[in-house]
Each structure stands twice: as C-alpha cells, then as structure tokens.
PDB file of C-alpha atoms and ligand atoms in Angstrom:
ATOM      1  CA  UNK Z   1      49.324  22.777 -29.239  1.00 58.00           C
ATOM      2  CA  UNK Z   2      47.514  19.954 -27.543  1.00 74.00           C
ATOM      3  CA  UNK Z   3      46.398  16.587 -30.156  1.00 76.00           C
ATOM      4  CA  UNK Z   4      42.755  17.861 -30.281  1.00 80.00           C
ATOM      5  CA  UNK Z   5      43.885  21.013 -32.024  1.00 83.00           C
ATOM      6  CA  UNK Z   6      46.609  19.627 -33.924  1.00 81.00           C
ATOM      7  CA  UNK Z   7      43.735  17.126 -35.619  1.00 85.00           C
ATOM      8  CA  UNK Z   8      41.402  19.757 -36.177  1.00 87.00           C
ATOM      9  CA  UNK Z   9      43.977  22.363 -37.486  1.00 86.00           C
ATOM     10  CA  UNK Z  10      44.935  18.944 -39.843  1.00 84.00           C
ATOM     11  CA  UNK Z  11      41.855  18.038 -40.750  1.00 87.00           C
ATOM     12  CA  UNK Z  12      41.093  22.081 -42.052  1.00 88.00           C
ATOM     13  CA  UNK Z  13      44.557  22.227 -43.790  1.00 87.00           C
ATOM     14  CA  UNK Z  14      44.197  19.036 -45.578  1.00 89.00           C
ATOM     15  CA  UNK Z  15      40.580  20.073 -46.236  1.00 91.00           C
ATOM     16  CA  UNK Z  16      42.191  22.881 -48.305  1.00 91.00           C
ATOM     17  CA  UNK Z  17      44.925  21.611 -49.963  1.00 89.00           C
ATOM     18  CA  UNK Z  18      42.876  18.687 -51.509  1.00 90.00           C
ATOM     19  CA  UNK Z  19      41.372  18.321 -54.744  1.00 91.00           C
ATOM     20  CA  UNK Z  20      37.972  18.025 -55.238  1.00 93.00           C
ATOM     21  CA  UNK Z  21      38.059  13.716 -56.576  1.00 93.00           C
ATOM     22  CA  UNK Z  22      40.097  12.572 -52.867  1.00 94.00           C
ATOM     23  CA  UNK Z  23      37.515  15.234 -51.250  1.00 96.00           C
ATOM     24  CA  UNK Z  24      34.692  13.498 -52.675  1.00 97.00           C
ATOM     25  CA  UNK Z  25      35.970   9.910 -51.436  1.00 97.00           C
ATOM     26  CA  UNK Z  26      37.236  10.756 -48.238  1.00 97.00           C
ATOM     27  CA  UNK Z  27      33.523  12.328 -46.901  1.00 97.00           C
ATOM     28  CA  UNK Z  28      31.699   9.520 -48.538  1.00 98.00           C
ATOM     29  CA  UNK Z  29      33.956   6.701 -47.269  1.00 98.00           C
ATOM     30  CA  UNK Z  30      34.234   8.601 -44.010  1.00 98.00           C
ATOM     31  CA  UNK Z  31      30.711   8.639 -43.431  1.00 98.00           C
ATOM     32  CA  UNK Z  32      29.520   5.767 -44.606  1.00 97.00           C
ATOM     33  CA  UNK Z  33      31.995   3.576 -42.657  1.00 98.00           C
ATOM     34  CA  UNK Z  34      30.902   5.871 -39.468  1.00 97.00           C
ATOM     35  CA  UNK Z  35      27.294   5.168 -40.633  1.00 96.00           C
ATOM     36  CA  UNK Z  36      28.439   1.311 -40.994  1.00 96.00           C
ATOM     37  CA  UNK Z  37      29.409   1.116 -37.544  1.00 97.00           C
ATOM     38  CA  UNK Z  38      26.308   3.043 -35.950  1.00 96.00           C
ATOM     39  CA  UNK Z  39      24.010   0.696 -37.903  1.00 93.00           C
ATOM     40  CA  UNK Z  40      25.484  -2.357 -36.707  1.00 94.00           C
ATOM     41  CA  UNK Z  41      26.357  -0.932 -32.709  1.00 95.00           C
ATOM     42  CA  UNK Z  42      22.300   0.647 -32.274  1.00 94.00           C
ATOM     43  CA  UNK Z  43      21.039  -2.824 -34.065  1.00 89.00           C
ATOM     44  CA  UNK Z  44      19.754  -4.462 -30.471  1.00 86.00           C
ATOM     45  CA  UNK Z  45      20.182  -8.157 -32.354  1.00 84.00           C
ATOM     46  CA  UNK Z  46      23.905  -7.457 -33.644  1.00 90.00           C
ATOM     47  CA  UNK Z  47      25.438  -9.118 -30.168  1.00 91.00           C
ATOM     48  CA  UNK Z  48      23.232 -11.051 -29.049  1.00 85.00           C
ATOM     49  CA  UNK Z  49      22.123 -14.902 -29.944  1.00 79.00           C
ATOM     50  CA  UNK Z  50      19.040 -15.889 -31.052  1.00 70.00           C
ATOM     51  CA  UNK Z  51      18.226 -12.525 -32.601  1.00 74.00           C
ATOM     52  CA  UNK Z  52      17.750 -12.561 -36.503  1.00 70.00           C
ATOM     53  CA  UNK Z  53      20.561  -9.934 -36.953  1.00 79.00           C
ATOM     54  CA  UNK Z  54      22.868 -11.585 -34.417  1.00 85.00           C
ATOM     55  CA  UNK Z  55      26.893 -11.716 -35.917  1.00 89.00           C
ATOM     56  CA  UNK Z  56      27.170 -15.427 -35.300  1.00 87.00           C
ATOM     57  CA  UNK Z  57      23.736 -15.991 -37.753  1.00 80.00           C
ATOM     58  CA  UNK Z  58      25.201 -13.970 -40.074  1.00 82.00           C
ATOM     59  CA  UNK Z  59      28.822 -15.823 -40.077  1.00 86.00           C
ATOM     60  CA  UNK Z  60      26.913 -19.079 -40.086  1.00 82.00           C
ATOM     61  CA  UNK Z  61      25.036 -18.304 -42.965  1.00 78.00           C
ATOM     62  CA  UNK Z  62      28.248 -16.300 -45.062  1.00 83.00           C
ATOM     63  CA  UNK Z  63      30.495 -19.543 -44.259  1.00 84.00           C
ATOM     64  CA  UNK Z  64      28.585 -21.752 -46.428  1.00 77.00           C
ATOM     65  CA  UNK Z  65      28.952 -19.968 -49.216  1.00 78.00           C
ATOM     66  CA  UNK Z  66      32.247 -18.538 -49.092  1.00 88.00           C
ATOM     67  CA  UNK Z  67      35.663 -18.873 -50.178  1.00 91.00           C
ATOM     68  CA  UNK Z  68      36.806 -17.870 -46.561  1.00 93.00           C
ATOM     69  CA  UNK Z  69      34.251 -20.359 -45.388  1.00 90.00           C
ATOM     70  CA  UNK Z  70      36.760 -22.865 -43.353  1.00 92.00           C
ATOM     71  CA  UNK Z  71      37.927 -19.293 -41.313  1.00 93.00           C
ATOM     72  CA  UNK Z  72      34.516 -18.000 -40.792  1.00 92.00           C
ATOM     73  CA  UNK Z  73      33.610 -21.229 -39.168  1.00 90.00           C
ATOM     74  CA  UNK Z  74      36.608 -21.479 -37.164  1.00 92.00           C
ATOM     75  CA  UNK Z  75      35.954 -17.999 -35.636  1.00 92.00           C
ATOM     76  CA  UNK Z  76      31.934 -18.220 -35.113  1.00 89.00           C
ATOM     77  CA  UNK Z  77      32.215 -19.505 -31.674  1.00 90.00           C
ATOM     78  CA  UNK Z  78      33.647 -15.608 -30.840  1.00 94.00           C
ATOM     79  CA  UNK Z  79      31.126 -14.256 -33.141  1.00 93.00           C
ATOM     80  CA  UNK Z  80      30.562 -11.575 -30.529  1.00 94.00           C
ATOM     81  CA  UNK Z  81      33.932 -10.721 -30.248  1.00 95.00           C
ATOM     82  CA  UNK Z  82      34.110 -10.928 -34.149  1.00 95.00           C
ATOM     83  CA  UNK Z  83      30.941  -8.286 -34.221  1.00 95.00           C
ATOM     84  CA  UNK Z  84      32.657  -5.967 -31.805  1.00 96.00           C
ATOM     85  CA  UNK Z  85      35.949  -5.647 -33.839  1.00 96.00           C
ATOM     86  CA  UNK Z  86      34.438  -5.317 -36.732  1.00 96.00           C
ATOM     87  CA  UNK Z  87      32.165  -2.004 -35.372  1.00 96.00           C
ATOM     88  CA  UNK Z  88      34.849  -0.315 -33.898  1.00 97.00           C
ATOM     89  CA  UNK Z  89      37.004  -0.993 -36.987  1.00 97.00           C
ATOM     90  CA  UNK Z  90      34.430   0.537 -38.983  1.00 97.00           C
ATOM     91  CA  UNK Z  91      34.191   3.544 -36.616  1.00 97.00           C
ATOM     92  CA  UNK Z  92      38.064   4.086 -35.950  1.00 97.00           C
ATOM     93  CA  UNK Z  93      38.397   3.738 -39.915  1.00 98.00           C
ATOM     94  CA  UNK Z  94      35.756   6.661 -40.545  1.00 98.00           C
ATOM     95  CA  UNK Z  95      36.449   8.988 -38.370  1.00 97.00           C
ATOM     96  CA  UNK Z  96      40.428   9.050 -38.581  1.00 96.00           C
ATOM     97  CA  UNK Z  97      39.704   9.414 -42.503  1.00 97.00           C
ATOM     98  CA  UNK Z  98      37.499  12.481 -41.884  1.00 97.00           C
ATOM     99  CA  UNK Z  99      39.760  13.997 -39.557  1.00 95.00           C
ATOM    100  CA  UNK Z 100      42.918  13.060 -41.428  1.00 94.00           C
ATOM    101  CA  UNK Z 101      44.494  11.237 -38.178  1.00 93.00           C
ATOM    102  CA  UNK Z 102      46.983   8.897 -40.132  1.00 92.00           C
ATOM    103  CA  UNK Z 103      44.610   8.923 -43.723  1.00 94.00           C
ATOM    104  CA  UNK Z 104      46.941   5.994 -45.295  1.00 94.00           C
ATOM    105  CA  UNK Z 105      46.349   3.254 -43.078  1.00 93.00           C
ATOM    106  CA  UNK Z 106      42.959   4.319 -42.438  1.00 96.00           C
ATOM    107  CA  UNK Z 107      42.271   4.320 -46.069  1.00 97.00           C
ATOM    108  CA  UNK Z 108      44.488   0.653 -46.038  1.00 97.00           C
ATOM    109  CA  UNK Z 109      42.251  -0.422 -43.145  1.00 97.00           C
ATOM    110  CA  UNK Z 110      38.966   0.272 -45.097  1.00 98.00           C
ATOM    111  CA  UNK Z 111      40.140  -1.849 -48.068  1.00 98.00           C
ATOM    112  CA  UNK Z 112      41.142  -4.712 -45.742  1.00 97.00           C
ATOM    113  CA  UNK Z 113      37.400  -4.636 -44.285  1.00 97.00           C
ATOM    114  CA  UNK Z 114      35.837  -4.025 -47.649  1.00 97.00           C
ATOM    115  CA  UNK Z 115      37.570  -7.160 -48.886  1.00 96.00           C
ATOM    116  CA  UNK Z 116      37.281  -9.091 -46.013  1.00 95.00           C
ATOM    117  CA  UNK Z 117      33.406  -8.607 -46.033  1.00 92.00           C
ATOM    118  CA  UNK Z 118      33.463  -8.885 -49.411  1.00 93.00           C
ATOM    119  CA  UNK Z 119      35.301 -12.618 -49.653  1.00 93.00           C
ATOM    120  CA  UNK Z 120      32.622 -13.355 -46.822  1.00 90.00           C
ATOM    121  CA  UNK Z 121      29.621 -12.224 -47.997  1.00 85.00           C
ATOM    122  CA  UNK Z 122      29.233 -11.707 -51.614  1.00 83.00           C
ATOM    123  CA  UNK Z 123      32.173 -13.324 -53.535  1.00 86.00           C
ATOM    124  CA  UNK Z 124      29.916 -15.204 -55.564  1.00 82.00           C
ATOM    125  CA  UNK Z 125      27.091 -12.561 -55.771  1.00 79.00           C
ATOM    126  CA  UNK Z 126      25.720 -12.654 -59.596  1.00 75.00           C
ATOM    127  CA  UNK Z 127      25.804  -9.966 -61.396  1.00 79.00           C
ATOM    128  CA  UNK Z 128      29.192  -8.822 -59.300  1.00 82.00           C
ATOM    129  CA  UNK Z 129      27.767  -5.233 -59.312  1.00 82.00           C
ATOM    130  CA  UNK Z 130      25.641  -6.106 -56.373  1.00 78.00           C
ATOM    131  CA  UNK Z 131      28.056  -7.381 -54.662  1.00 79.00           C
ATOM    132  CA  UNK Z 132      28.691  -3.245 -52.603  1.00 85.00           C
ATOM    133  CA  UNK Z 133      31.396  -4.455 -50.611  1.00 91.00           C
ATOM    134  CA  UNK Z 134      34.031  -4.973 -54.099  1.00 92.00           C
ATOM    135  CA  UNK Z 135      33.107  -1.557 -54.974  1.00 94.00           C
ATOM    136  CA  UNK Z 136      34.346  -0.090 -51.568  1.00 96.00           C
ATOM    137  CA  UNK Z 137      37.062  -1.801 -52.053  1.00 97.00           C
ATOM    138  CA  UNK Z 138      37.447  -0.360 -54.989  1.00 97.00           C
ATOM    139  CA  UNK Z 139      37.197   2.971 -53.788  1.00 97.00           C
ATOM    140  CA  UNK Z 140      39.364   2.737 -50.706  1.00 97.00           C
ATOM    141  CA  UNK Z 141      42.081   1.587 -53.077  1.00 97.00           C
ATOM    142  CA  UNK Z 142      41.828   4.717 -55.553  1.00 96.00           C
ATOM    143  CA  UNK Z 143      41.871   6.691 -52.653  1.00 96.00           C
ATOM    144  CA  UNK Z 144      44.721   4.849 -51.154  1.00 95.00           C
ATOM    145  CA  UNK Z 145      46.348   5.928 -54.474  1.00 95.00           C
ATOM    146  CA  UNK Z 146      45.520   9.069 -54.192  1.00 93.00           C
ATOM    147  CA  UNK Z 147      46.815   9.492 -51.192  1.00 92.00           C
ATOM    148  CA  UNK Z 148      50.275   7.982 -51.497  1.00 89.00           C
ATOM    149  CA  UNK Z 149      50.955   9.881 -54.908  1.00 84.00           C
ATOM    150  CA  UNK Z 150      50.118  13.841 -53.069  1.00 68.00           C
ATOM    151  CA  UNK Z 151      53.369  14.852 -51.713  1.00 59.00           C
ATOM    152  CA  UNK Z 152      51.287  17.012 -49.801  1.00 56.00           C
ATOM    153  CA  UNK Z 153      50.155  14.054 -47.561  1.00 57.00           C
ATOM    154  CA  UNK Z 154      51.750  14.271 -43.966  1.00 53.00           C
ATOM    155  CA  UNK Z 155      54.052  11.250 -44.474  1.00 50.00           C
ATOM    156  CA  UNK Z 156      55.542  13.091 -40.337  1.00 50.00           C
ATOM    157  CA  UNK Z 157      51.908  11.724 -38.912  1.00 52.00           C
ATOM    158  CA  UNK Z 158      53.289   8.079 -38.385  1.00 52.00           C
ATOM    159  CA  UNK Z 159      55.834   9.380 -36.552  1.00 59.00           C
ATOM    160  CA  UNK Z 160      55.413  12.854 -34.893  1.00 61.00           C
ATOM    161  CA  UNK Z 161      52.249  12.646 -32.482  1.00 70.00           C
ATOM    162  CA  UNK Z 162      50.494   9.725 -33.941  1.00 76.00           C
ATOM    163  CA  UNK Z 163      50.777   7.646 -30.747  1.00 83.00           C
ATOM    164  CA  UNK Z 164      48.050  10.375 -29.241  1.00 86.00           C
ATOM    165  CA  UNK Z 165      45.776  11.295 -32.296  1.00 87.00           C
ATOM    166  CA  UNK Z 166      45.423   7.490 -32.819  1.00 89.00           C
ATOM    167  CA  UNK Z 167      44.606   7.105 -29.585  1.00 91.00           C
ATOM    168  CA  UNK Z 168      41.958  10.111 -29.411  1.00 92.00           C
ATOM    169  CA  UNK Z 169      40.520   8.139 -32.801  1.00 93.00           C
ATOM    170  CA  UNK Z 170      40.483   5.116 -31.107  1.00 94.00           C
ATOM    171  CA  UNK Z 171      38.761   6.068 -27.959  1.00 94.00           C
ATOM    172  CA  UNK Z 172      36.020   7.808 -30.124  1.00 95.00           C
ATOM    173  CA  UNK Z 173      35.251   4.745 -32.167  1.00 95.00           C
ATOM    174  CA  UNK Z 174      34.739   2.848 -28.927  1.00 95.00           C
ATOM    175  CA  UNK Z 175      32.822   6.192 -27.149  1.00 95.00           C
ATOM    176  CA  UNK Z 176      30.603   5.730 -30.368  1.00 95.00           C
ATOM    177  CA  UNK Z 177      29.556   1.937 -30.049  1.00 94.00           C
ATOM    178  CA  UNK Z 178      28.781   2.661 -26.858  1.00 94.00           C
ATOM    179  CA  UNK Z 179      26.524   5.783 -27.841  1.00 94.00           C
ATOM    180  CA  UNK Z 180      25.041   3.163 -30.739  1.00 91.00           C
ATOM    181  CA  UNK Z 181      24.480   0.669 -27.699  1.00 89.00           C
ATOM    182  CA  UNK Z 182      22.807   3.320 -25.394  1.00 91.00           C
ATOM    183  CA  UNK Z 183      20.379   4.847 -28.417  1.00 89.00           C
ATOM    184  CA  UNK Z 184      19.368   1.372 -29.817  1.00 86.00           C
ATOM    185  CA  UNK Z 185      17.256   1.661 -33.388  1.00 80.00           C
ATOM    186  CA  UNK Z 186      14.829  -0.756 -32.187  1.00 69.00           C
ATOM    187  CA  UNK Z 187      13.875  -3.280 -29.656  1.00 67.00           C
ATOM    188  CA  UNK Z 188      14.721  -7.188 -29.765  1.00 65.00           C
ATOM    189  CA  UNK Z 189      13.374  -9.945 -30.427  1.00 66.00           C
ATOM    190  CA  UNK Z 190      10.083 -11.509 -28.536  1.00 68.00           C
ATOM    191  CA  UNK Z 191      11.273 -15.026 -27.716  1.00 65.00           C
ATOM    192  CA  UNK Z 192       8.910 -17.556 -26.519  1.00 63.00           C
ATOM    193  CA  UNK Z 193       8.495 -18.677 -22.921  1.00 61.00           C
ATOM    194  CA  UNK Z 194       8.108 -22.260 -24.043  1.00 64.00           C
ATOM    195  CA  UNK Z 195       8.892 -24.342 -27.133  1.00 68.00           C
ATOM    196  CA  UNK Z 196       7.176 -25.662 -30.168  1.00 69.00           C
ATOM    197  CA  UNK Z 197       3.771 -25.907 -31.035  1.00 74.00           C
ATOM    198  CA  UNK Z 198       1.656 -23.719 -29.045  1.00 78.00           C
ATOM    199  CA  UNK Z 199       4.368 -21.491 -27.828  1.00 85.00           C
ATOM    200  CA  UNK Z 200       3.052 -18.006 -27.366  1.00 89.00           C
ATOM    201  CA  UNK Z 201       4.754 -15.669 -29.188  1.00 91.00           C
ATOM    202  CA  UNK Z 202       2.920 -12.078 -27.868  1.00 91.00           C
ATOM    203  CA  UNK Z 203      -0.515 -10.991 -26.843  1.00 91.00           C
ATOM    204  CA  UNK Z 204      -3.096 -10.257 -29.766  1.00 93.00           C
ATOM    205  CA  UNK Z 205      -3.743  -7.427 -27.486  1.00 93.00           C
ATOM    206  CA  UNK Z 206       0.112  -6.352 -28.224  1.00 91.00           C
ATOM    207  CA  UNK Z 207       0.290  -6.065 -31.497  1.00 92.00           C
ATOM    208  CA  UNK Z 208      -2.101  -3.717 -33.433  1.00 92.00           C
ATOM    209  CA  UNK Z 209      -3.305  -4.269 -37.109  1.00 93.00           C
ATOM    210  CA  UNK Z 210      -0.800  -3.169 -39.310  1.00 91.00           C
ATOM    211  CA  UNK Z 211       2.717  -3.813 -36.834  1.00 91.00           C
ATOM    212  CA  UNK Z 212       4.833  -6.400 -36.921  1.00 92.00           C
ATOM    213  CA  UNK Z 213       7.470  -7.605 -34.657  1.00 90.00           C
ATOM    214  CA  UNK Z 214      10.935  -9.912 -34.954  1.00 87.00           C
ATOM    215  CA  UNK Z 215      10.429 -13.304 -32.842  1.00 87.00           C
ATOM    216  CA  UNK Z 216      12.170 -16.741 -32.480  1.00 83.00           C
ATOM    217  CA  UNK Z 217      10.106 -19.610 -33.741  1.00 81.00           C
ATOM    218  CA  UNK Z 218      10.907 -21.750 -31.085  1.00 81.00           C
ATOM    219  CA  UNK Z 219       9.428 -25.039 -33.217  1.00 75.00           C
ATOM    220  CA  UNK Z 220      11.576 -23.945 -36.542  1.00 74.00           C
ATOM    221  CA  UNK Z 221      14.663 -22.440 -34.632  1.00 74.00           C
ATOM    222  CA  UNK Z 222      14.608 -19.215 -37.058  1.00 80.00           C
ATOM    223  CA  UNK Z 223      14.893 -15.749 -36.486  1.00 84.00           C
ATOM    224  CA  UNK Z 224      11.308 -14.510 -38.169  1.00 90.00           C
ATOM    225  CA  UNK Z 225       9.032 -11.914 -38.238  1.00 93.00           C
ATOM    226  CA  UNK Z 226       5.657 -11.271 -37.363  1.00 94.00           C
ATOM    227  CA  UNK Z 227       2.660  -9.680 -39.065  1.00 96.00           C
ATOM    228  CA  UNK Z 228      -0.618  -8.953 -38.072  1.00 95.00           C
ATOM    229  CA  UNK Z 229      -3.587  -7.708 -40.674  1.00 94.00           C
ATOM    230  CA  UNK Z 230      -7.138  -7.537 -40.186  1.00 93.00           C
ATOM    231  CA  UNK Z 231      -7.316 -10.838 -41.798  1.00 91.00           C
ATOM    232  CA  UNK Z 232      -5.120 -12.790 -39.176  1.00 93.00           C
ATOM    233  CA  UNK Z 233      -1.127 -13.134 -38.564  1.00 96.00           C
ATOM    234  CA  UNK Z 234       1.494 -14.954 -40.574  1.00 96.00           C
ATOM    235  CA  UNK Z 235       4.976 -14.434 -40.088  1.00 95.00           C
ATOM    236  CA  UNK Z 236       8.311 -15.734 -42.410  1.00 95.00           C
ATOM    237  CA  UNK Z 237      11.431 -16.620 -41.984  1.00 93.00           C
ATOM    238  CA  UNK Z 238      14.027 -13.433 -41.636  1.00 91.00           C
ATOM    239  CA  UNK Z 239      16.332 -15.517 -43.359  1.00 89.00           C
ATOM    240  CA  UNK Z 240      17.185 -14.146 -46.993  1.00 91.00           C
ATOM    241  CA  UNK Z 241      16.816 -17.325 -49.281  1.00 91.00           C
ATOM    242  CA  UNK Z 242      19.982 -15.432 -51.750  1.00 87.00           C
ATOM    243  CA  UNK Z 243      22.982 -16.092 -48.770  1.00 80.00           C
ATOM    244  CA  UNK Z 244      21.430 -16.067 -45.836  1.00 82.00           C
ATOM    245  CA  UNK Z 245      21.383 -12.192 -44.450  1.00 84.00           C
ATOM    246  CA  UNK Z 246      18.627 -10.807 -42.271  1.00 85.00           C
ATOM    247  CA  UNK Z 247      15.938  -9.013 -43.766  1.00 90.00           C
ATOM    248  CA  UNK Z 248      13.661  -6.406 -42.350  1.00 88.00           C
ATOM    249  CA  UNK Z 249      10.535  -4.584 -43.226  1.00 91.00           C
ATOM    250  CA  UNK Z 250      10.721  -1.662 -44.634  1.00 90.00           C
ATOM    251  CA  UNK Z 251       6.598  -0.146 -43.431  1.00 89.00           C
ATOM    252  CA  UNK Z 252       7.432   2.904 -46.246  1.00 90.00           C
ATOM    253  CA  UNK Z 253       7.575   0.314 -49.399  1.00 92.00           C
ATOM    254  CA  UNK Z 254       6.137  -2.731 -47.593  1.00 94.00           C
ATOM    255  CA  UNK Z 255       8.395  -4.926 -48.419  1.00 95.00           C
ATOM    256  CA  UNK Z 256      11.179  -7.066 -46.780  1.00 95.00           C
ATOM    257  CA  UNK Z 257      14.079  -6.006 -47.865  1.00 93.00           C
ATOM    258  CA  UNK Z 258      17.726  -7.719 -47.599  1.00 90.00           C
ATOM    259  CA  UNK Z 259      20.819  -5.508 -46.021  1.00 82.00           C
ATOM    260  CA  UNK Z 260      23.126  -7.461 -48.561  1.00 82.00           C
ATOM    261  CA  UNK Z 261      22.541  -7.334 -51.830  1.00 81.00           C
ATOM    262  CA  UNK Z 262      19.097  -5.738 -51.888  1.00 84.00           C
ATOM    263  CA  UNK Z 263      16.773  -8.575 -52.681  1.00 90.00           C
ATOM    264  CA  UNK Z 264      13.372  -7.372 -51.865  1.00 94.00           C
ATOM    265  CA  UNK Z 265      10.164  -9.995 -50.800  1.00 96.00           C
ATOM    266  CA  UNK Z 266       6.667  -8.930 -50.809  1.00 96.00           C
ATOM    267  CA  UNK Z 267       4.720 -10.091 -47.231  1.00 96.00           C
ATOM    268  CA  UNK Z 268       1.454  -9.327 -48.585  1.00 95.00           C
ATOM    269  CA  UNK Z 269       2.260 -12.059 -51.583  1.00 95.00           C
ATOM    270  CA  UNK Z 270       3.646 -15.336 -49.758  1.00 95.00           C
ATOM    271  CA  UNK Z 271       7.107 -12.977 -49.230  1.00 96.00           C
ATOM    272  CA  UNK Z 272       7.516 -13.989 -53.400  1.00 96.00           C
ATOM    273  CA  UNK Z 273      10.694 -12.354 -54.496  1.00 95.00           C
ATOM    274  CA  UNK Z 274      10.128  -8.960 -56.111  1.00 94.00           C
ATOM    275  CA  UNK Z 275      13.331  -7.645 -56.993  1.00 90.00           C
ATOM    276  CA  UNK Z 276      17.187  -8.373 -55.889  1.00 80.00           C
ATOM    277  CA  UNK Z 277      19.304 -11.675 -56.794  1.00 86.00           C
ATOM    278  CA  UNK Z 278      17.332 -13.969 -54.742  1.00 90.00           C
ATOM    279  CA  UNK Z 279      15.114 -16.702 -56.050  1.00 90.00           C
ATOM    280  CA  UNK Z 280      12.351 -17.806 -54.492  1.00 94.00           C
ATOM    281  CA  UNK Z 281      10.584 -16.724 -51.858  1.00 96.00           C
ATOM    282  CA  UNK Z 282      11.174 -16.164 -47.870  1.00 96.00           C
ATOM    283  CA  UNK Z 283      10.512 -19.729 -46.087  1.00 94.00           C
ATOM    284  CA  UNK Z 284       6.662 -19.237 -44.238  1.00 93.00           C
ATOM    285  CA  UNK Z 285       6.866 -19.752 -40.927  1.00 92.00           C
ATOM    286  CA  UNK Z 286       3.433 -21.341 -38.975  1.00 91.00           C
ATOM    287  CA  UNK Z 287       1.329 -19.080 -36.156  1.00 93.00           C
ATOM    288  CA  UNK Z 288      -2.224 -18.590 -35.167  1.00 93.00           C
ATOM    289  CA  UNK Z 289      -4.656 -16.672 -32.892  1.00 94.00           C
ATOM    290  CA  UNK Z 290      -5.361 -19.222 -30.242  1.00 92.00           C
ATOM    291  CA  UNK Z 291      -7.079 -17.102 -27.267  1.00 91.00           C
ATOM    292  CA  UNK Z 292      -5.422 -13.889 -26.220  1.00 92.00           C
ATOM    293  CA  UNK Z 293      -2.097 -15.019 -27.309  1.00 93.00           C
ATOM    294  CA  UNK Z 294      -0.448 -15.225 -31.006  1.00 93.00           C
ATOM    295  CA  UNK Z 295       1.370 -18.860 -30.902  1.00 91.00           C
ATOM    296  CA  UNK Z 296       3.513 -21.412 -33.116  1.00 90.00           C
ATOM    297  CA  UNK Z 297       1.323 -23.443 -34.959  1.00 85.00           C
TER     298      UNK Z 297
HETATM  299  S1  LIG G   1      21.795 -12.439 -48.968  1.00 63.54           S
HETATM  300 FE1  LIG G   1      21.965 -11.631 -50.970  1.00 63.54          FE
HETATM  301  S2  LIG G   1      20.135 -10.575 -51.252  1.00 63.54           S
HETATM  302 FE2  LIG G   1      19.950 -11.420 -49.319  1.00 63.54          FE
END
C-alpha cells in the first residue's frame, strides 16, 4: 500500500470509529485552519510592504499592545518570512487533522498557533469572548484531550510511515499557498507615483460611483481606502483604531469591518464606530478631485 492510500484508508477508518463530539471538532478545526491559511496566502497585501494587510503592519501594530510585544518586534524585520510560516502552518495543521496524518501533534500544533496569535493579538481584548483566537485554543486543547484519552488513536503513526504521510501533508500545505498565491482574492494596493500633497492616487475615470479601492497615502504613510459617491471621494485610514488590524469593506452591509475582533465603522458616517470593541472612529484620511486624477489633499 503506497502513503496516499494508507492516509485515505486512515482518514475513512478513523472517520468511523469516532464519536460524533471529536468528529465535530476535527472538520471544524480542519477547515477553518485550511480556510485560515487560504485567506491569508490569496490576500495580494499579506507579503508585501506598504499594503494595508501586509504581516509586518500587522506585527507592528500587535507589538504595542502585547505581552509578547519585545518578540514581535524583534522578529518584524522577517515579517515576510514570519507571514509565510505562519500560512503553511495553518495549512499543514488543517489538512493533516482532516486526514488524520499524525492528529496529536497536529491538534498540539493548532493550540500552539491559537495561543501564539492569541498572546499577539488579543490578550487584552475586553470582553475576552471576542478575543476568537482563546477559544481555538480552547478547542484544539479539548480535542487534544480527546484524542490522547481514545485508545483507538494510532499511537504506530509517529513511528510506522510518518516520515512519508508528513511529508505528503507538508508538500500540500505549501502546493496550497501557492494555489492561494496564483488565485489572489483581490488586487493590491494603488500606490502613488509621487509623494504628499497632490499625489495622484487613480483616475476619476477609474473608479466608478459606488467602488472603492485600497491605496497608500503617500502624505500620511497609511494603508487607506478609497471611496467614491456621487457627492465626491473621501477615503480613511484602514487602520482599526481597537489594535491596529486592517479593515475592509464589506459592499453587502456597507460597512468596514475589522478581521480581529469584529469592530465594524460606518463610511457613509465619518467611519463612526457601529459595533465591535473599538472606540472611536477610523482616522479620515485627506483627497480631492483635482482634474482627471483623485489626489492627496
Ligand atoms: S483590532 Fe480589535 S476590532 Fe480591530
């Protein structure tokens, strides 16, 4: 039996032999860490500087308020590095725990990530229950439980033909950032050809009523984005004002919403808070029509 068969024919017969609570956390877990890794390897931004969802913005904005802070700083000049690891972690954790390829340290694995990101990014959250990344924690740790108290758990995988199935695991997390890179969710950032005031951002022409696009204010050195309505453009900071994440819009609700701990800012108000832990609103950022061209006012 070659390793491709001998995961599948595990991942049926553990399928089978499992009860329905460590069935219910391995496919959720599974997926969502797989999901976790395709959200952050087709994110255009995620690698590269300057872009409002880049890793190193992110680190930045996590050290200073973080009880890791002093490591997250030492590490952010190999933020890209840092953002690489951490997708093909995320990937390599998932799919081994759906396919059962060594399910204990996979299941380990996810609880060191969930409490790493945790400790980096929402330690001091209040109220704690928005804080997501303690509650997969939690979760990868009952299921960690889980595991090592079923006898029926394949203790023989460390040894007996791990080397390969870990292997086959590994090279699929890695085949699947590079899928995530090759099918990107979006395009990046418009960034200036000059700097400060005056610097044109994108042609009027460009962007129809109603769109908006994610730019570099040269003048203010954010990440923001853009919007354009019949009655002009104005454009915020993507910088969450809670702990510094990256918000997006969201065109279905109209509202930008935060990735971390689901603060939500209304454009159409001055980007006032309308829901989420965060406190005031997203910082305004200044453009105009001048011409053809939307610039930095
Ligand atoms: S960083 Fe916490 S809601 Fe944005």
């Amino acid at each position: 039996m070659n390793a491709l068969q001998s995961i599948s024919r595990g991942a049926m017969s553990s399928w089978a032999t499992q009860n329905r609570a460590p069935r219910l956390l391995r496919v959720f877990l599974g997926a969502t860490f797989i999901y976790a890794g395709w959200d952050k390897a087709s994110d255009p931004g995620f690698l590269t500087q300057g872009e409002p969802t880049y890793i190193g913005t992110q680190l930045a904005a996590f050290a200073a308020n973080s009880p890791i802070g002093f490591l997250l700083n030492r590490i952010l000049d190999h933020a890209t590095y840092v953002g690489i690891l951490v997708m093909v972690a995320e990937f390599a954790v998932g799919i081994a725990t759906l396919l059962w390829v060594a399910p204990a340290t996979a299941a380990f694995g996810g609880f060191l990530l969930s409490v790493t990101l945790w400790l980096s990014s929402s330690f001091y959250t209040t109220p704690y229950f928005l804080a997501g990344d303690s509650a997969y924690a939690v979760m990868w740790l009952a299921y960690l439980l889980l595991l090592i108290g079923n006898r029926r758990m394949p203790a023989t995988n460390f040894q007996r033909r791990s080397v390969l199935r870990t292997a086959i695991v590994g090279a699929l997390a890695v085949a699947a950032t590079f899928a995530g890179k090759a099918l990107p969710k979006g395009s990046a950032s418009v960034k200036s050809s000059t700097k400060g005031k005056g610097a044109q951002i994108i042609k009027v022409a460009e962007l129809p009523v109603g769109k908006t696009i994610n730019f570099v204010h040269s003048a203010q050195g954010v990440p923001a984005i853009l919007f354009r309505t019949k009655a002009g453009v104005f454009a915020y900071s993507a910088i969450c004002t809670h702990e510094g994440c990256s918000v997006t819009y969201k065109s279905s609700s109209k509202k930008l919403i935060c990735p971390c701990h689901a603060a939500q800012f209304d454009p159409f108000a001055g980007a006032k808070v309308v829901s989420g832990p965060a406190e005031r609103p997203l910082d305004k950022v200044k453009v105009k029509i001048s011409g053809a061209w939307v610039v930095e006012a």
